[in-house]
Amino acid sequence: QVQLVETGGGSVQSGGSLRLSCAPSRYIYSQLYMAWFRQGPGSEREGVATIDSGGVRRYADSVKGRFTISRDNAKNTLYLQMDSLKPEDTAMYYCAADSVGWFLSPRYKYWGQGTQVTVSS
């Protein structure tokens, strides 16, 4: 069983930045496909960014050029750097992992509890 713990959420004004972190519990972290998802009030969970074990990244169109997903295998940690934040980025952000790559589809096997990001105008 893989346990995921997200940190780094908070409140920020429009145009600001936040960095989310996610630390899986298992040693096979480097072999996992990892992703960030978000879910706003009354909305479905949507994929934000993914990264595979080789470092190949994919982004949702809504965050391209503003968000950067990265992983540090030595530190066993996944990151999401969020710049130029907008009020519409307000959501609960979740880290997800699996041994299979689902890209931006919410079919990942393992999920964290989420961390809230609130962007005010």
PDB file of C-alpha atoms in Angstrom:
ATOM      1  CA  GLN A   1       0.000   0.000   0.000  1.00  0.00           C
ATOM      2  CA  VAL A   2       1.324   3.435  -0.975  1.00  0.00           C
ATOM      3  CA  GLN A   3       0.454   6.321   1.301  1.00  0.00           C
ATOM      4  CA  LEU A   4       0.712   9.851  -0.017  1.00  0.00           C
ATOM      5  CA  VAL A   5       0.940  13.026   2.048  1.00  0.00           C
ATOM      6  CA  GLU A   6       0.537  16.453   0.463  1.00  0.00           C
ATOM      7  CA  THR A   7       1.801  19.669   2.011  1.00  0.00           C
ATOM      8  CA  GLY A   8       2.178  23.270   0.926  1.00  0.00           C
ATOM      9  CA  GLY A   9      -1.356  24.475   0.342  1.00  0.00           C
ATOM     10  CA  GLY A  10      -2.603  27.810   1.592  1.00  0.00           C
ATOM     11  CA  SER A  11      -4.116  31.152   0.663  1.00  0.00           C
ATOM     12  CA  VAL A  12      -2.527  33.547  -1.788  1.00  0.00           C
ATOM     13  CA  GLN A  13      -3.541  36.565  -3.822  1.00  0.00           C
ATOM     14  CA  SER A  14      -4.018  36.439  -7.554  1.00  0.00           C
ATOM     15  CA  GLY A  15      -0.646  36.447  -9.316  1.00  0.00           C
ATOM     16  CA  GLY A  16       1.090  34.792  -6.387  1.00  0.00           C
ATOM     17  CA  SER A  17       2.887  31.477  -6.117  1.00  0.00           C
ATOM     18  CA  LEU A  18       2.719  28.304  -4.056  1.00  0.00           C
ATOM     19  CA  ARG A  19       4.664  25.055  -4.090  1.00  0.00           C
ATOM     20  CA  LEU A  20       2.990  21.786  -3.205  1.00  0.00           C
ATOM     21  CA  SER A  21       4.903  18.714  -2.093  1.00  0.00           C
ATOM     22  CA  CYS A  22       3.925  15.055  -1.978  1.00  0.00           C
ATOM     23  CA  ALA A  23       5.860  12.319  -0.249  1.00  0.00           C
ATOM     24  CA  PRO A  24       4.953   8.696  -0.986  1.00  0.00           C
ATOM     25  CA  SER A  25       5.752   6.157   1.672  1.00  0.00           C
ATOM     26  CA  ARG A  26       7.212   3.331  -0.367  1.00  0.00           C
ATOM     27  CA  TYR A  27      10.774   2.880  -1.556  1.00  0.00           C
ATOM     28  CA  ILE A  28       9.637   2.223  -5.125  1.00  0.00           C
ATOM     29  CA  TYR A  29       8.781   5.884  -5.523  1.00  0.00           C
ATOM     30  CA  SER A  30      11.184   6.237  -8.435  1.00  0.00           C
ATOM     31  CA  GLN A  31       9.180   3.668 -10.416  1.00  0.00           C
ATOM     32  CA  LEU A  32       5.824   5.305  -9.912  1.00  0.00           C
ATOM     33  CA  TYR A  33       3.839   7.429 -12.297  1.00  0.00           C
ATOM     34  CA  MET A  34       2.875  10.517 -10.324  1.00  0.00           C
ATOM     35  CA  ALA A  35       0.285  13.205 -10.878  1.00  0.00           C
ATOM     36  CA  TRP A  36      -1.465  16.199  -9.397  1.00  0.00           C
ATOM     37  CA  PHE A  37      -5.236  16.595  -9.591  1.00  0.00           C
ATOM     38  CA  ARG A  38      -7.589  19.238  -8.265  1.00  0.00           C
ATOM     39  CA  GLN A  39     -11.239  19.491  -7.420  1.00  0.00           C
ATOM     40  CA  GLY A  40     -13.050  22.758  -6.931  1.00  0.00           C
ATOM     41  CA  PRO A  41     -16.429  23.205  -5.224  1.00  0.00           C
ATOM     42  CA  GLY A  42     -19.133  21.538  -7.294  1.00  0.00           C
ATOM     43  CA  SER A  43     -16.624  20.379  -9.899  1.00  0.00           C
ATOM     44  CA  GLU A  44     -15.275  17.041 -10.999  1.00  0.00           C
ATOM     45  CA  ARG A  45     -11.717  16.066 -10.182  1.00  0.00           C
ATOM     46  CA  GLU A  46      -9.449  17.155 -13.025  1.00  0.00           C
ATOM     47  CA  GLY A  47      -5.880  16.273 -13.908  1.00  0.00           C
ATOM     48  CA  VAL A  48      -3.413  19.127 -13.597  1.00  0.00           C
ATOM     49  CA  ALA A  49      -0.015  17.604 -14.344  1.00  0.00           C
ATOM     50  CA  THR A  50       1.701  14.238 -14.578  1.00  0.00           C
ATOM     51  CA  ILE A  51       5.269  12.984 -14.564  1.00  0.00           C
ATOM     52  CA  ASP A  52       6.514   9.494 -15.307  1.00  0.00           C
ATOM     53  CA  SER A  53       9.496   7.635 -13.916  1.00  0.00           C
ATOM     54  CA  GLY A  54      11.667   9.014 -16.725  1.00  0.00           C
ATOM     55  CA  GLY A  55      10.687  12.608 -16.020  1.00  0.00           C
ATOM     56  CA  VAL A  56       8.344  13.120 -18.991  1.00  0.00           C
ATOM     57  CA  ARG A  57       5.762  15.759 -18.055  1.00  0.00           C
ATOM     58  CA  ARG A  58       2.243  16.493 -19.263  1.00  0.00           C
ATOM     59  CA  TYR A  59      -0.013  19.402 -18.306  1.00  0.00           C
ATOM     60  CA  ALA A  60      -3.621  20.404 -18.570  1.00  0.00           C
ATOM     61  CA  ASP A  61      -4.086  23.291 -20.993  1.00  0.00           C
ATOM     62  CA  SER A  62      -5.429  25.477 -18.181  1.00  0.00           C
ATOM     63  CA  VAL A  63      -2.096  25.435 -16.320  1.00  0.00           C
ATOM     64  CA  LYS A  64       0.487  25.223 -19.103  1.00  0.00           C
ATOM     65  CA  GLY A  65       3.146  27.878 -18.720  1.00  0.00           C
ATOM     66  CA  ARG A  66       2.147  28.575 -15.101  1.00  0.00           C
ATOM     67  CA  PHE A  67       2.579  25.260 -13.242  1.00  0.00           C
ATOM     68  CA  THR A  68       5.630  22.995 -13.165  1.00  0.00           C
ATOM     69  CA  ILE A  69       5.621  19.397 -11.963  1.00  0.00           C
ATOM     70  CA  SER A  70       8.891  17.865 -10.858  1.00  0.00           C
ATOM     71  CA  ARG A  71      10.201  14.975  -8.823  1.00  0.00           C
ATOM     72  CA  ASP A  72      13.274  14.440  -6.706  1.00  0.00           C
ATOM     73  CA  ASN A  73      13.873  10.716  -6.523  1.00  0.00           C
ATOM     74  CA  ALA A  74      16.695  11.159  -4.010  1.00  0.00           C
ATOM     75  CA  LYS A  75      14.308  12.934  -1.638  1.00  0.00           C
ATOM     76  CA  ASN A  76      11.350  10.725  -2.526  1.00  0.00           C
ATOM     77  CA  THR A  77       9.267  13.822  -3.172  1.00  0.00           C
ATOM     78  CA  LEU A  78       6.956  15.144  -5.876  1.00  0.00           C
ATOM     79  CA  TYR A  79       6.453  18.888  -6.356  1.00  0.00           C
ATOM     80  CA  LEU A  80       4.013  21.226  -8.065  1.00  0.00           C
ATOM     81  CA  GLN A  81       5.275  24.776  -8.472  1.00  0.00           C
ATOM     82  CA  MET A  82       2.319  27.047  -9.139  1.00  0.00           C
ATOM     83  CA  ASP A  83       3.000  30.546 -10.433  1.00  0.00           C
ATOM     84  CA  SER A  84       0.727  33.320 -11.693  1.00  0.00           C
ATOM     85  CA  LEU A  85      -2.119  31.836  -9.710  1.00  0.00           C
ATOM     86  CA  LYS A  86      -5.679  32.798 -10.590  1.00  0.00           C
ATOM     87  CA  PRO A  87      -8.893  32.651  -8.547  1.00  0.00           C
ATOM     88  CA  GLU A  88     -10.069  29.797 -10.780  1.00  0.00           C
ATOM     89  CA  ASP A  89      -7.131  27.719  -9.504  1.00  0.00           C
ATOM     90  CA  THR A  90      -8.852  27.569  -6.116  1.00  0.00           C
ATOM     91  CA  ALA A  91      -9.408  23.896  -5.312  1.00  0.00           C
ATOM     92  CA  MET A  92      -8.373  20.960  -3.205  1.00  0.00           C
ATOM     93  CA  TYR A  93      -5.193  19.573  -4.751  1.00  0.00           C
ATOM     94  CA  TYR A  94      -4.437  15.864  -4.636  1.00  0.00           C
ATOM     95  CA  CYS A  95      -1.329  13.839  -5.279  1.00  0.00           C
ATOM     96  CA  ALA A  96      -1.832  10.509  -7.070  1.00  0.00           C
ATOM     97  CA  ALA A  97       0.419   7.569  -7.895  1.00  0.00           C
ATOM     98  CA  ASP A  98       0.340   4.251  -9.675  1.00  0.00           C
ATOM     99  CA  SER A  99       2.650   1.758 -11.323  1.00  0.00           C
ATOM    100  CA  VAL A 100       0.674   2.384 -14.520  1.00  0.00           C
ATOM    101  CA  GLY A 101       0.579   5.714 -16.289  1.00  0.00           C
ATOM    102  CA  TRP A 102      -2.944   7.125 -16.576  1.00  0.00           C
ATOM    103  CA  PHE A 103      -1.835  10.588 -17.732  1.00  0.00           C
ATOM    104  CA  LEU A 104      -4.550  13.067 -16.690  1.00  0.00           C
ATOM    105  CA  SER A 105      -7.258  10.456 -16.134  1.00  0.00           C
ATOM    106  CA  PRO A 106      -8.287  10.019 -12.457  1.00  0.00           C
ATOM    107  CA  ARG A 107      -7.714   6.246 -12.567  1.00  0.00           C
ATOM    108  CA  TYR A 108      -4.652   6.238 -10.340  1.00  0.00           C
ATOM    109  CA  LYS A 109      -4.651   3.631  -7.607  1.00  0.00           C
ATOM    110  CA  TYR A 110      -3.199   5.678  -4.749  1.00  0.00           C
ATOM    111  CA  TRP A 111      -4.362   9.105  -3.556  1.00  0.00           C
ATOM    112  CA  GLY A 112      -3.449  11.550  -0.841  1.00  0.00           C
ATOM    113  CA  GLN A 113      -5.916  13.359   1.401  1.00  0.00           C
ATOM    114  CA  GLY A 114      -5.496  16.658  -0.394  1.00  0.00           C
ATOM    115  CA  THR A 115      -4.289  20.141   0.433  1.00  0.00           C
ATOM    116  CA  GLN A 116      -6.395  23.271  -0.045  1.00  0.00           C
ATOM    117  CA  VAL A 117      -5.282  26.081  -2.328  1.00  0.00           C
ATOM    118  CA  THR A 118      -7.255  29.332  -2.230  1.00  0.00           C
ATOM    119  CA  VAL A 119      -6.522  32.227  -4.577  1.00  0.00           C
ATOM    120  CA  SER A 120      -8.200  35.554  -3.884  1.00  0.00           C
ATOM    121  CA  SER A 121      -8.665  38.334  -6.407  1.00  0.00           C
TER     122      SER A 121
END
